[in-house]
XYZ file of N, CA and C in Angstrom:
489
model
N 108.631 108.986 30.382
C 107.330 109.594 30.292
C 107.501 111.022 29.770
N 106.584 111.431 28.887
C 106.650 112.764 28.315
C 106.311 113.819 29.369
N 107.089 114.854 29.382
C 106.903 115.932 30.349
C 105.868 116.908 29.794
N 104.750 117.083 30.474
C 103.728 118.021 30.031
C 103.897 119.344 30.767
N 103.317 120.387 30.175
C 103.401 121.697 30.824
C 102.686 121.697 32.173
N 101.568 120.998 32.233
C 100.825 120.932 33.494
C 101.644 120.233 34.571
N 102.255 119.121 34.204
C 103.076 118.391 35.178
C 104.251 119.255 35.633
N 104.898 119.924 34.693
C 106.028 120.786 35.036
C 105.583 121.898 35.983
N 104.434 122.503 35.704
C 103.908 123.569 36.559
C 103.606 123.046 37.964
N 103.005 121.866 38.042
C 102.697 121.261 39.341
C 103.981 120.939 40.100
N 104.970 120.342 39.408
C 106.246 120.024 40.062
C 106.917 121.284 40.580
N 106.902 122.333 39.767
C 107.522 123.595 40.185
C 106.799 124.149 41.411
N 105.479 124.145 41.385
C 104.710 124.631 42.532
C 104.994 123.842 43.797
N 105.065 122.526 43.660
C 105.369 121.677 44.818
C 106.775 121.941 45.353
N 107.738 122.110 44.453
C 109.111 122.346 44.890
C 109.255 123.713 45.550
N 108.558 124.726 45.018
C 108.585 126.044 45.653
C 107.961 125.949 47.044
N 106.845 125.243 47.160
C 106.203 125.068 48.468
C 107.120 124.312 49.429
N 107.766 123.249 48.943
C 108.699 122.486 49.776
C 109.855 123.364 50.242
N 110.405 124.150 49.331
C 111.513 125.038 49.698
C 111.073 126.055 50.744
N 109.861 126.595 50.590
C 109.363 127.553 51.571
C 109.197 126.892 52.937
N 108.635 125.702 52.967
C 108.455 124.990 54.235
C 109.811 124.723 54.883
N 110.763 124.225 54.089
C 112.092 123.927 54.637
C 112.806 125.188 55.114
N 112.546 126.318 54.458
C 113.196 127.563 54.882
C 112.676 128.043 56.237
N 111.503 127.550 56.656
C 110.949 127.910 57.959
C 111.424 126.982 59.069
N 112.319 126.065 58.741
C 112.868 125.153 59.748
C 114.350 125.493 59.915
N 114.635 126.578 60.632
C 116.034 126.963 60.800
C 116.747 126.068 61.805
N 117.964 125.747 61.470
C 118.817 125.022 62.406
C 119.520 126.032 63.305
N 119.851 127.183 62.703
C 120.514 128.264 63.431
C 120.139 129.567 62.750
N 119.822 130.605 63.522
C 119.470 131.905 62.973
C 120.420 132.979 63.481
N 120.793 133.880 62.575
C 121.610 135.029 62.942
C 120.684 136.126 63.471
N 121.181 136.979 64.359
C 120.317 137.978 64.989
C 119.738 139.015 64.027
N 120.432 139.331 62.930
C 119.931 140.342 61.996
C 119.617 139.745 60.633
N 119.211 138.495 60.590
C 118.839 137.858 59.328
C 119.856 136.827 58.896
N 119.424 135.920 58.052
C 120.273 134.833 57.588
C 120.177 133.649 58.529
N 120.174 132.464 57.947
C 120.070 131.277 58.784
C 120.588 130.048 58.054
N 120.926 129.036 58.836
C 121.204 127.713 58.296
C 119.863 126.994 58.373
N 119.355 126.562 57.217
C 118.027 125.957 57.182
C 118.132 124.452 56.998
N 116.979 123.832 56.976
C 116.918 122.398 56.731
C 117.012 122.164 55.220
N 118.109 122.641 54.632
C 118.442 122.414 53.213
C 117.346 122.876 52.267
N 116.858 124.095 52.449
C 115.811 124.608 51.577
C 116.292 124.820 50.152
N 117.587 124.750 49.931
C 118.121 124.963 48.592
C 118.249 123.728 47.740
N 117.764 122.590 48.174
C 117.978 121.361 47.406
C 116.924 121.101 46.342
N 115.962 122.005 46.145
C 114.931 121.730 45.150
C 115.480 121.659 43.735
N 116.665 122.210 43.511
C 117.224 122.151 42.163
C 117.465 120.719 41.717
N 117.653 119.822 42.639
C 117.874 118.413 42.305
C 116.660 117.784 41.666
N 115.516 118.234 42.059
C 114.287 117.573 41.672
C 113.691 118.117 40.380
N 114.219 119.222 39.878
C 113.598 119.861 38.730
C 114.430 119.824 37.458
N 115.721 119.775 37.555
C 116.549 119.848 36.360
C 116.715 121.282 35.889
N 117.642 121.491 34.978
C 118.067 122.833 34.563
C 116.957 123.640 33.894
N 116.061 122.980 33.165
C 115.037 123.721 32.423
C 114.110 124.526 33.331
N 113.758 123.971 34.451
C 112.730 124.588 35.290
C 113.242 125.206 36.577
N 114.448 124.871 36.965
C 114.911 125.282 38.288
C 115.085 126.793 38.405
N 115.545 127.461 37.349
C 115.762 128.908 37.440
C 114.433 129.646 37.654
N 113.411 129.232 36.938
C 112.101 129.866 37.097
C 111.563 129.620 38.502
N 111.645 128.378 38.955
C 111.121 128.045 40.282
C 111.889 128.759 41.387
N 113.201 128.834 41.263
C 114.000 129.531 42.276
C 113.669 131.023 42.280
N 113.426 131.598 41.105
C 113.066 133.008 41.030
C 111.717 133.245 41.707
N 110.767 132.362 41.461
C 109.454 132.474 42.117
C 109.619 132.380 43.628
N 110.419 131.407 44.072
C 110.648 131.232 45.502
C 111.257 132.498 46.106
N 112.246 133.059 45.436
C 112.905 134.260 45.944
C 111.946 135.448 45.973
N 111.116 135.575 44.936
C 110.176 136.692 44.870
C 109.163 136.621 46.003
N 108.824 135.413 46.430
C 107.889 135.258 47.547
C 108.490 135.878 48.810
N 109.765 135.653 49.037
C 110.430 136.155 50.237
C 110.642 137.658 50.219
N 111.334 138.161 49.214
C 111.682 139.578 49.155
C 112.409 139.854 47.854
N 112.267 141.073 47.319
C 112.928 141.408 46.067
C 114.151 142.264 46.396
N 115.194 141.633 46.865
C 116.461 142.285 47.166
C 117.591 141.401 46.665
N 118.766 141.954 46.587
C 119.944 141.175 46.217
C 120.104 139.981 47.142
N 119.704 140.162 48.391
C 119.769 139.070 49.366
C 118.985 137.847 48.927
N 117.907 138.049 48.222
C 117.004 136.942 47.934
C 116.836 136.663 46.447
N 116.341 137.614 45.687
C 115.979 137.348 44.296
C 117.141 136.779 43.500
N 118.225 137.502 43.441
C 119.384 137.022 42.683
C 120.074 135.890 43.434
N 120.237 136.055 44.729
C 120.975 135.064 45.521
C 120.365 133.672 45.427
N 119.059 133.563 45.509
C 118.435 132.238 45.460
C 118.277 131.735 44.028
N 118.135 132.644 43.073
C 118.031 132.216 41.680
C 119.331 131.577 41.210
N 120.476 132.122 41.629
C 121.756 131.564 41.172
C 122.011 130.163 41.703
N 121.271 129.740 42.718
C 121.438 128.369 43.204
C 121.142 127.381 42.082
N 120.258 127.770 41.185
C 119.953 126.921 40.040
C 121.145 126.660 39.143
N 122.171 127.486 39.253
C 123.379 127.277 38.454
C 124.130 126.018 38.856
N 123.780 125.441 39.978
C 124.458 124.212 40.395
C 124.334 123.140 39.325
N 123.217 123.127 38.617
C 123.037 122.155 37.528
C 124.051 122.391 36.414
N 124.361 123.649 36.133
C 125.320 123.980 35.080
C 126.729 123.555 35.487
N 127.105 123.857 36.715
C 128.467 123.561 37.170
C 128.702 122.083 37.467
N 127.652 121.309 37.597
C 127.827 119.906 37.979
C 128.069 118.978 36.794
N 127.905 119.456 35.580
C 128.101 118.607 34.401
C 129.565 118.566 33.969
N 129.943 117.468 33.327
C 131.273 117.347 32.741
C 132.343 116.790 33.661
N 131.979 116.322 34.815
C 132.941 115.754 35.753
C 133.044 114.247 35.536
N 134.231 113.721 35.714
C 134.444 112.282 35.552
C 133.623 111.500 36.581
N 133.596 111.995 37.788
C 132.832 111.361 38.859
C 131.574 112.189 39.112
N 130.433 111.605 38.853
C 129.147 112.286 38.918
C 128.895 112.969 40.261
N 129.099 112.260 41.360
C 128.818 112.838 42.676
C 129.771 113.983 43.010
N 131.011 113.886 42.558
C 131.956 114.990 42.757
C 131.460 116.230 42.015
N 131.012 116.036 40.784
C 130.482 117.153 40.005
C 129.271 117.789 40.660
N 128.397 116.952 41.170
C 127.203 117.464 41.850
C 127.602 118.249 43.099
N 128.544 117.725 43.859
C 129.011 118.425 45.057
C 129.684 119.745 44.723
N 130.555 119.722 43.718
C 131.250 120.955 43.310
C 130.251 121.964 42.750
N 129.318 121.500 41.919
C 128.308 122.398 41.360
C 127.462 123.050 42.439
N 127.076 122.268 43.412
C 126.284 122.789 44.528
C 127.099 123.787 45.347
N 128.369 123.480 45.580
C 129.240 124.388 46.344
C 129.452 125.704 45.594
N 129.690 125.633 44.281
C 129.901 126.859 43.497
C 128.648 127.724 43.525
N 127.490 127.106 43.331
C 126.243 127.868 43.384
C 126.051 128.498 44.768
N 126.389 127.758 45.815
C 126.301 128.304 47.168
C 127.248 129.477 47.377
N 128.450 129.374 46.810
C 129.417 130.474 46.924
C 128.951 131.710 46.155
N 128.296 131.503 45.016
C 127.751 132.648 44.279
C 126.633 133.299 45.094
N 125.818 132.480 45.747
C 124.784 133.023 46.635
C 125.433 133.810 47.778
N 126.512 133.282 48.326
C 127.255 133.972 49.387
C 127.759 135.320 48.870
N 128.272 135.340 47.647
C 128.743 136.592 47.048
C 127.600 137.606 46.966
N 126.423 137.157 46.562
C 125.263 138.054 46.501
C 124.929 138.616 47.881
N 124.930 137.760 48.884
C 124.648 138.214 50.251
C 125.733 139.160 50.751
N 126.986 138.868 50.390
C 128.110 139.732 50.757
C 127.922 141.124 50.151
N 127.597 141.177 48.857
C 127.396 142.468 48.191
C 126.191 143.205 48.770
N 125.137 142.479 49.061
C 123.970 143.087 49.681
C 124.324 143.660 51.049
N 125.148 142.935 51.791
C 125.583 143.419 53.098
C 126.326 144.739 53.005
N 127.129 144.874 51.963
C 127.868 146.122 51.761
C 126.930 147.237 51.307
N 126.098 146.931 50.313
C 125.268 147.957 49.687
C 124.039 148.344 50.506
N 123.444 147.386 51.197
C 122.164 147.652 51.854
C 122.211 147.669 53.376
N 123.101 146.890 53.960
C 123.067 146.698 55.403
C 124.323 147.207 56.114
N 125.141 147.971 55.425
C 126.402 148.447 55.983
C 126.265 149.277 57.242
N 125.129 149.926 57.423
C 124.947 150.768 58.613
C 124.936 149.962 59.905
N 124.774 148.649 59.808
C 124.772 147.802 61.006
C 126.171 147.349 61.419
N 127.161 147.659 60.599
C 128.535 147.265 60.930
C 129.024 148.074 62.131
N 129.771 147.433 63.021
C 130.371 148.192 64.124
C 131.257 149.313 63.574
N 131.334 150.407 64.303
C 132.081 151.572 63.828
C 133.552 151.277 63.585
N 134.134 150.368 64.346
C 135.558 150.084 64.211
C 135.850 148.955 63.213
N 134.850 148.536 62.443
C 135.033 147.428 61.498
C 134.637 147.890 60.091
N 135.497 147.624 59.101
C 135.120 147.971 57.727
C 133.838 147.233 57.315
N 133.003 147.908 56.544
C 131.721 147.334 56.133
C 131.929 146.027 55.372
N 132.932 145.970 54.494
C 133.156 144.751 53.699
C 133.514 143.568 54.603
N 134.306 143.827 55.656
C 134.699 142.754 56.569
C 133.501 142.283 57.402
N 132.687 143.230 57.831
C 131.474 142.881 58.570
C 130.559 142.004 57.716
N 130.345 142.414 56.482
C 129.485 141.646 55.581
C 130.064 140.263 55.302
N 131.367 140.207 55.087
C 132.029 138.929 54.809
C 131.883 137.969 55.989
N 132.145 138.460 57.195
C 132.093 137.578 58.367
C 130.656 137.268 58.793
N 129.799 138.269 58.764
C 128.410 138.031 59.172
C 127.744 137.022 58.243
N 127.803 137.292 56.949
C 127.167 136.386 55.991
C 127.881 135.040 55.931
N 129.182 135.044 56.087
C 129.932 133.791 56.080
C 129.627 132.909 57.269
N 129.253 133.524 58.393
C 128.992 132.736 59.600
C 127.781 131.814 59.456
N 126.864 132.146 58.568
C 125.742 131.225 58.329
C 125.765 130.624 56.923
N 126.344 131.354 55.947
C 126.354 130.836 54.570
C 127.318 129.664 54.400
N 128.493 129.735 54.987
C 129.468 128.645 54.823
C 128.934 127.337 55.422
N 128.397 127.342 56.651
C 127.796 126.090 57.143
C 126.612 125.625 56.280
N 125.809 126.562 55.789
C 124.679 126.205 54.917
C 125.177 125.527 53.635
N 126.245 126.059 53.044
C 126.820 125.474 51.828
C 127.322 124.065 52.115
N 128.070 123.912 53.190
C 128.632 122.595 53.536
C 127.513 121.587 53.778
N 126.522 121.970 54.567
C 125.404 121.078 54.863
C 124.639 120.708 53.587
N 124.402 121.688 52.728
C 123.673 121.427 51.488
C 124.453 120.494 50.575
N 125.766 120.695 50.447
C 126.586 119.802 49.612
C 126.478 118.371 50.124
N 126.598 118.195 51.421
C 126.529 116.844 52.001
C 125.172 116.202 51.719
N 124.094 116.941 51.974
C 122.754 116.392 51.775
C 122.480 116.121 50.295
N 122.898 117.033 49.419
C 122.693 116.843 47.980
C 123.404 115.582 47.502
N 124.648 115.399 47.896
C 125.400 114.208 47.479
C 124.738 112.942 48.017
N 124.297 112.972 49.264
C 123.621 111.798 49.831
C 122.317 111.487 49.096
N 121.558 112.519 48.770
C 120.307 112.309 48.038
C 120.590 111.768 46.639
N 121.598 112.331 45.975
C 121.881 111.923 44.600
C 122.453 110.513 44.523
N 123.011 110.019 45.603
C 123.441 108.612 45.629
C 122.226 107.694 45.504
N 121.095 108.158 46.018
C 119.862 107.363 45.969
C 119.163 107.452 44.617
N 119.440 108.508 43.852
C 118.791 108.721 42.559
C 119.846 108.766 41.464
N 120.302 107.626 40.995
C 121.413 107.575 40.049
C 121.136 108.227 38.701
N 119.886 108.476 38.348
C 119.593 109.111 37.065
C 119.939 110.587 37.066
N 120.172 111.177 38.187
C 120.472 112.603 38.262
C 119.273 113.343 38.790
N 118.555 114.007 37.920
C 117.367 114.737 38.319
C 116.177 113.787 38.323
N 115.301 113.966 39.261
C 114.158 113.066 39.388
C 113.174 113.185 38.237
N 113.193 114.307 37.512
C 112.201 114.468 36.450
C 112.757 114.163 35.066
N 113.905 113.572 34.947
C 114.459 113.260 33.628
C 113.786 112.061 33.037
């Protein structure tokens, strides 16, 4: 079926809304921000590379315009880029999702150093505080998202639902 601009806009709006709803269902929350959510980052599966970056940017802008969110959530769309070219499709999807999650972790790590360093304990280097604090919720979030993405993609052999 031909993809129309209206359909693409509606799909993007629905995926942004779905991501926002899922982001409000935390499995675990850190005391000063950050959480493991009900896989709010999986909308990239449903949109494909053409639209996912725009939709992720819109989603991030809704939350906050900081390194923590705008760039961090937009780079999740890169999972589509990293998942291509693998001999085994599901392995590529898992690796692509993990790499995008790690780039998001890097953004949160840098934000922790640049913006939130004053919350680090006095006897702990700011970089170590940011690495451990953000890693305590980002690493489980990445692992959970990879598992869920691979399970979902097993059900949709075409790849993206809008292809």
